[in-house]
Amino acid sequence: MSEKLNELKEKLGEVSDLGSAAALLGWDQQVNMPSGGAEARGRHMATLGKVIQEKFTSDEVGRLLEDTKQELSGADADSDDAAMVRVAARNYDKAKRVPTEFVVEQAIVSAKAFEAWIEARSKSDFSIFRPHLEKVVELVHQYVSFFPPADHPYDILLDDYEPGMKTSDVKAIFEPLRTKQVKLIKAISSRKQVKDDFLHKNYNEKKLWDFGVDIVTKYGYDWTRGRQDKAPHPFEQSMSVNDVRITTRYEKDNPIALIFSSMHEAGHAMYEQGINPAYERTSLANGTSLAVHESQSRMWENLVGRSLPFWEHFFPKFKKTFPSQLDGVSLKSFYKAINKVEPSLIRVNADEATYNLHVMLRLELEIAMVEGSVAIKDLPELWNTKMQEYLGIIPPNDSMGVLQDVHWSGGAIGYFSTYALGNLVSAQLWEKINKDVKNLDDQICRGDFSQLLGWLRTNIHQHGHKYDPQVLVEKVTGSRITSEPYVRYLTKKYSEIYGL
Amino acid sequence: MSEKLNELKEKLGEVSDLGSAAALLGWDQQVNMPSGGAEARGRHMATLGKVIQEKFTSDEVGRLLEDTKQELSGADADSDDAAMVRVAARNYDKAKRVPTEFVVEQAIVSAKAFEAWIEARSKSDFSIFRPHLEKVVELVHQYVSFFPPADHPYDILLDDYEPGMKTSDVKAIFEPLRTKQVKLIKAISSRKQVKDDFLHKNYNEKKLWDFGVDIVTKYGYDWTRGRQDKAPHPFEQSMSVNDVRITTRYEKDNPIALIFSSMHEAGHAMYEQGINPAYERTSLANGTSLAVHESQSRMWENLVGRSLPFWEHFFPKFKKTFPSQLDGVSLKSFYKAINKVEPSLIRVNADEATYNLHVMLRLELEIAMVEGSVAIKDLPELWNTKMQEYLGIIPPNDSMGVLQDVHWSGGAIGYFSTYALGNLVSAQLWEKINKDVKNLDDQICRGDFSQLLGWLRTNIHQHGHKYDPQVLVEKVTGSRITSEPYVRYLTKKYSEIYGL
């Protein structure tokens, strides 16, 4: 390895170390920090962020990137070093385009917008949030202006989360999907609804927690390189490939969501735990995109965790753990209940059949905001119109409508689509896995997930950020991201459950 | 405030922010980190430490310190700004004298010495640790050489923990103290030993934990700005004056130590929580020295927590919590048991009467090492000789002797004396408090600690690092650090308990 490459790796390694420190500060803020610590923590994170930005965008890093790119231009483009430099150079170019003052202004505007959103949601009064959202969108326009013109301004935003993906790609994927999902939901709604009252009884939190731990341990989540804590909103956080933590929560009115959150976050975490350890401290040491990340979490939560084979294995023990709650409930009834389809107002609680429609709705509004084709003041009404159109229900107030998600308050515009893309990728991978791994259902029935995890390790996890998402998906499945496997998956699953 | 002063505060504020981040990394390492994360965490801390060192010792900070010192030279020397600049300049001067390569080498040597110490202790084989300790002491000599000659080379080391304190000061304080403590212990050993078998029964951890929480809550530890966790070794860690955390532990063979550790660490924490919030992000936002810090922890643990009035309040509830363990045990017997004096091998478990002797022994060995008047290979024997002389017992092996403490392996030579000095200061303050606060015993009997905490807040806590320890102690008590109040305290307490 050349001296310059070594030097570059050391510089970027330090940036990565500081990023890991920042990650821990964020994790602690959600999990442990006493309320009094919030203000100081904000400052600590701002200072650390500034140092990271300074170190990463230094002229020295720029020169080393240029030099190593040249050095590697003749080398194997598929080598780890080439990928590392390519990804780092792309991130560097983006970071350089955005002035530090802008980053600071955006942080301030977001902080205020977040406060306003909290109040607006609690009072269900969009007018409180509106001026802040206008400012947020103004900054988004400014952000876009730092980059060379793209086919669509939304491309710039999307690219930060889904490298290489275009707005037109997403639209082309979602257009046919929406029609099919709406049709599926209509078909389901004409059938007899499944019973799920037994899921909403009183379930002991500690017992659910232990059951979730048991499941993700069987999945292959490595506790010597992770831990699980409680947090208001479940999330996964990686401090290094050897320290990847998950969180979950107990909701009184939806208790068993606790174990599905554990499965979901463990899906994210096993991805990070499976990255080639040689990538540690480089630009390759994370999942390649939000969509591919979400494909992992949704696979372990839904394709595995809400499948019949899975519960064939776990239901007897689950019933033993909660005998009174599940008295007289058969495996089949339980399976149907955890897969109940019901158009609902809140995305995070939506079932597999309706979830993507929530996402598409937001994507359409985001694109309209970025294009300037909708005035911010008209968002609540547009939201409700689309809810009626896609899901057949209208929110009784804006708290349960346009104000329900935190994302826009934080200036995070551009990544909603990755939630739905993740579902699609999960099904795409699933079809391929079931070709490669014989009798996967039988293995799952036995509580054996080792071949499944092994396949994911080999085909997805180890590569980290080496391949762009579309490249990786095509490399593994033979096709770029497409909705067909997911539609096949949904149709088959719900045809059986609802007798379509 | 001048522009330069503002600029300096902002620069030092950033250094402080990064220091807080480093503090959290350290806290997490002890409390939460999965074992797999250790290697990466070491790197994160090293990089963060390097950035802090770079930022703090930058030429810009040096210039700003010079300029502001000049600006403030005519101003009130007792002003917060003057103190802030004075302390920062002193720290800057020290940091500048120590080359970064030395810091790195010391970190590497310490890491290896620590590993060797672990092995040596487990095998009770000093020869494994010896070459590493020799290297550590060599680096200590090198460290001393970076500074202008002092009266005694050990002064340089001591000054890092106890600013302004000289080796000769400590010797002058300890010399008469040792004689008196040895005499006291001999007197006690001729009396009938107190019974404490009931302290070593099986106590439920959760109940002890809750009891400790109850106590420190009554003390005034602010949970909205702190939290308590389990850790292998109890410690306190401050991330800001509004985020000061404590830890404790459960030891099977000494279960009730859990609540005394909570009291001890809460004593440290209340000091940090009580610092003037205007000092946040400045060089004044910490306790002024290890000895003054220890005076707070030992006061709440011992002068309060092992006093008769304290247990007059808490014993009835404690007995109700552990009825079978304390069946037939009177308040008086319990009080005597928790104050049992018994020369023992291990410092951390030593009682109040013998503790200081453990410390003096180490101090004498440290001074000898720094002077070069003892060869490292002779340490084990010297240790045992002194144990015999001061405490009348000889360790059966080096694990329980010279290898018992972690400090030297980490290169931390120079701060053992602060443990004993803290005891002395605690008694000095206690005499003054009891002059200023009428009927303090009665208040403690009622479980009311508000006036005590109020006094400490006003006289000690709020000042943070503004006054050097000796200055502060003299300002508050009228005298510099002295052993007399502590000897009076011990003599009175044990005369009553052992009927001397």
Coordinates of N, CA and C in Angstrom, one line a residue, chain A residues 14 17-18 20-21 24-25 27-28 31-37 40-41 43-44 47-48 50-51 54-55 223-227 239-240 242-243 245 280-281, chain B residues 14 17-18 20-21 24-25 27-28 31-37 40-41 43-44 47-48 50-51 54-55 223-227 239-240 242-243 245 280-281:
Chain A
E14 N -9.3 8.9 11.7 CA -9.5 9.8 12.8 C -10.9 10.4 12.6
D17 N -13.2 7.8 13.9 CA -13.2 7.7 15.3 C -14.1 8.8 16.0
L18 N -13.9 10.0 15.4 CA -14.7 11.1 16.0 C -16.2 10.9 15.7
S20 N -17.6 8.1 15.5 CA -18.1 7.0 16.5 C -18.4 7.7 17.9
A21 N -17.5 8.6 18.2 CA -17.8 9.3 19.5 C -19.1 10.1 19.4
L24 N -22.0 7.7 19.8 CA -22.2 7.4 21.2 C -23.0 8.5 22.0
L25 N -22.6 9.7 21.7 CA -23.3 10.8 22.3 C -24.8 10.8 21.9
W27 N -26.5 8.1 20.9 CA -27.1 6.9 21.6 C -27.5 7.2 23.0
D28 N -26.5 7.8 23.7 CA -26.7 8.1 25.1 C -27.8 9.0 25.4
V31 N -30.9 7.1 25.3 CA -31.1 6.0 26.2 C -30.9 6.3 27.7
N32 N -29.9 7.1 28.0 CA -29.4 7.3 29.3 C -29.5 8.7 29.9
M33 N -29.3 9.7 29.0 CA -29.0 11.0 29.5 C -30.1 11.6 30.4
P34 N -29.8 12.1 31.6 CA -30.8 12.7 32.4 C -31.3 14.0 31.7
S35 N -32.5 14.4 31.9 CA -33.1 15.5 31.2 C -32.3 16.8 31.3
G36 N -31.7 17.0 32.5 CA -30.9 18.2 32.7 C -29.7 18.3 31.7
G37 N -29.3 17.2 31.2 CA -28.1 17.2 30.3 C -28.3 17.6 28.9
A40 N -26.4 21.0 27.4 CA -24.9 20.8 27.2 C -24.7 19.7 26.1
R41 N -25.5 18.7 26.1 CA -25.3 17.7 25.1 C -25.4 18.3 23.7
R43 N -24.5 21.2 22.7 CA -23.3 21.9 22.5 C -22.2 20.9 22.2
H44 N -22.1 19.8 23.0 CA -21.0 18.8 22.7 C -21.1 18.3 21.3
T47 N -20.1 20.9 18.6 CA -18.6 21.1 18.6 C -18.0 19.9 17.9
L48 N -18.4 18.7 18.3 CA -17.9 17.5 17.7 C -18.2 17.5 16.2
K50 N -18.6 20.0 14.2 CA -17.8 21.0 13.6 C -16.4 20.5 13.3
V51 N -15.8 19.8 14.4 CA -14.5 19.3 14.3 C -14.4 18.2 13.2
E54 N -14.5 20.0 9.8 CA -13.2 20.6 9.5 C -12.2 19.6 9.1
K55 N -12.1 18.5 9.9 CA -11.1 17.5 9.6 C -11.3 16.8 8.3
W223 N -24.3 -10.6 21.1 CA -24.4 -9.8 22.3 C -23.0 -9.4 22.8
T224 N -21.9 -10.1 22.4 CA -20.6 -9.7 22.9 C -20.2 -8.4 22.1
R225 N -21.0 -8.1 21.1 CA -20.7 -6.9 20.3 C -21.9 -6.0 20.2
G226 N -22.7 -6.1 21.2 CA -24.0 -5.3 21.2 C -24.7 -5.3 22.5
R227 N -25.8 -4.6 22.6 CA -26.6 -4.7 23.8 C -28.0 -4.1 23.4
M239 N -21.3 1.9 16.9 CA -20.1 2.7 17.3 C -18.9 2.1 16.6
S240 N -19.0 0.9 16.2 CA -17.9 0.2 15.4 C -18.5 -1.1 15.0
N242 N -17.8 -3.7 16.0 CA -17.8 -4.6 17.2 C -18.6 -4.0 18.4
D243 N -19.4 -3.0 18.1 CA -20.2 -2.4 19.1 C -21.5 -1.8 18.4
R245 N -25.5 -1.4 18.8 CA -26.5 -1.5 19.9 C -27.9 -1.4 19.3
E280 N -13.2 -1.4 9.0 CA -13.3 -0.5 10.2 C -12.5 0.7 10.0
R281 N -13.1 1.9 10.4 CA -12.4 3.2 10.3 C -12.3 3.7 8.8
Chain B
E14 N -14.9 25.0 23.4 CA -14.9 23.8 22.4 C -14.0 22.7 23.0
D17 N -16.1 21.0 25.5 CA -17.1 20.2 24.9 C -16.5 18.8 24.5
L18 N -15.3 18.9 23.9 CA -14.7 17.6 23.5 C -14.2 16.8 24.7
S20 N -15.9 16.7 27.4 CA -17.2 16.1 27.9 C -17.5 14.9 27.1
A21 N -17.3 15.0 25.8 CA -17.5 13.8 24.9 C -16.6 12.6 25.4
L24 N -17.8 11.0 28.4 CA -18.9 10.1 28.2 C -18.4 8.7 27.7
L25 N -17.4 8.8 26.8 CA -16.8 7.6 26.3 C -16.2 6.7 27.4
W27 N -17.2 6.9 30.6 CA -18.3 6.4 31.5 C -18.9 5.2 30.8
D28 N -19.2 5.3 29.5 CA -19.8 4.2 28.8 C -19.0 2.9 28.8
V31 N -19.6 1.3 32.1 CA -21.0 1.0 32.4 C -21.7 0.1 31.4
N32 N -21.5 0.4 30.1 CA -22.4 -0.2 29.1 C -21.7 -1.0 28.0
M33 N -20.5 -0.6 27.7 CA -19.9 -1.1 26.5 C -19.8 -2.6 26.5
P34 N -20.3 -3.2 25.4 CA -20.1 -4.7 25.2 C -18.6 -5.0 25.1
S35 N -18.2 -6.1 25.5 CA -16.7 -6.4 25.6 C -16.1 -6.3 24.2
G36 N -16.8 -6.6 23.1 CA -16.2 -6.5 21.8 C -15.8 -5.1 21.4
G37 N -16.4 -4.1 22.1 CA -16.2 -2.7 21.7 C -14.9 -2.1 22.2
A40 N -12.0 -0.8 19.6 CA -12.3 0.4 18.9 C -12.5 1.6 19.9
R41 N -13.0 1.3 21.0 CA -13.2 2.4 22.0 C -11.8 3.0 22.4
R43 N -9.3 3.3 20.4 CA -8.9 4.2 19.3 C -9.7 5.5 19.4
H44 N -11.0 5.4 19.6 CA -11.8 6.6 19.7 C -11.3 7.6 20.7
T47 N -7.9 9.2 19.6 CA -8.1 10.2 18.6 C -8.7 11.5 19.3
L48 N -9.7 11.3 20.1 CA -10.3 12.4 20.7 C -9.3 13.1 21.7
K50 N -6.1 13.2 21.3 CA -5.2 13.9 20.4 C -5.8 15.3 19.9
V51 N -7.0 15.2 19.5 CA -7.7 16.5 19.0 C -7.8 17.5 20.2
E54 N -4.3 18.9 20.7 CA -4.0 19.9 19.6 C -4.7 21.2 19.8
K55 N -6.0 21.1 20.0 CA -6.9 22.3 20.1 C -6.5 23.2 21.3
W223 N -31.5 14.0 40.7 CA -31.6 12.9 39.7 C -32.0 13.5 38.3
T224 N -32.5 14.7 38.2 CA -32.8 15.3 36.9 C -31.5 15.6 36.2
R225 N -30.4 15.7 37.0 CA -29.1 16.0 36.4 C -28.1 14.9 36.7
G226 N -28.6 13.7 36.8 CA -27.7 12.6 37.1 C -28.4 11.2 37.0
R227 N -27.7 10.1 37.3 CA -28.3 8.8 37.3 C -27.3 7.9 38.0
M239 N -20.4 15.0 32.9 CA -20.4 15.4 31.5 C -20.6 16.9 31.4
S240 N -21.2 17.5 32.4 CA -21.5 18.9 32.5 C -22.0 19.1 33.9
N242 N -24.8 19.8 34.6 CA -26.1 19.3 34.6 C -26.2 17.8 34.2
D243 N -25.1 17.1 34.2 CA -25.1 15.7 33.9 C -24.0 15.0 34.6
R245 N -23.0 11.7 36.8 CA -23.5 10.4 37.1 C -22.7 9.6 38.1
E280 N -19.7 26.7 33.4 CA -19.8 25.7 32.4 C -18.9 26.0 31.2
R281 N -18.2 25.0 30.7 CA -17.4 25.2 29.5 C -16.1 26.0 29.8

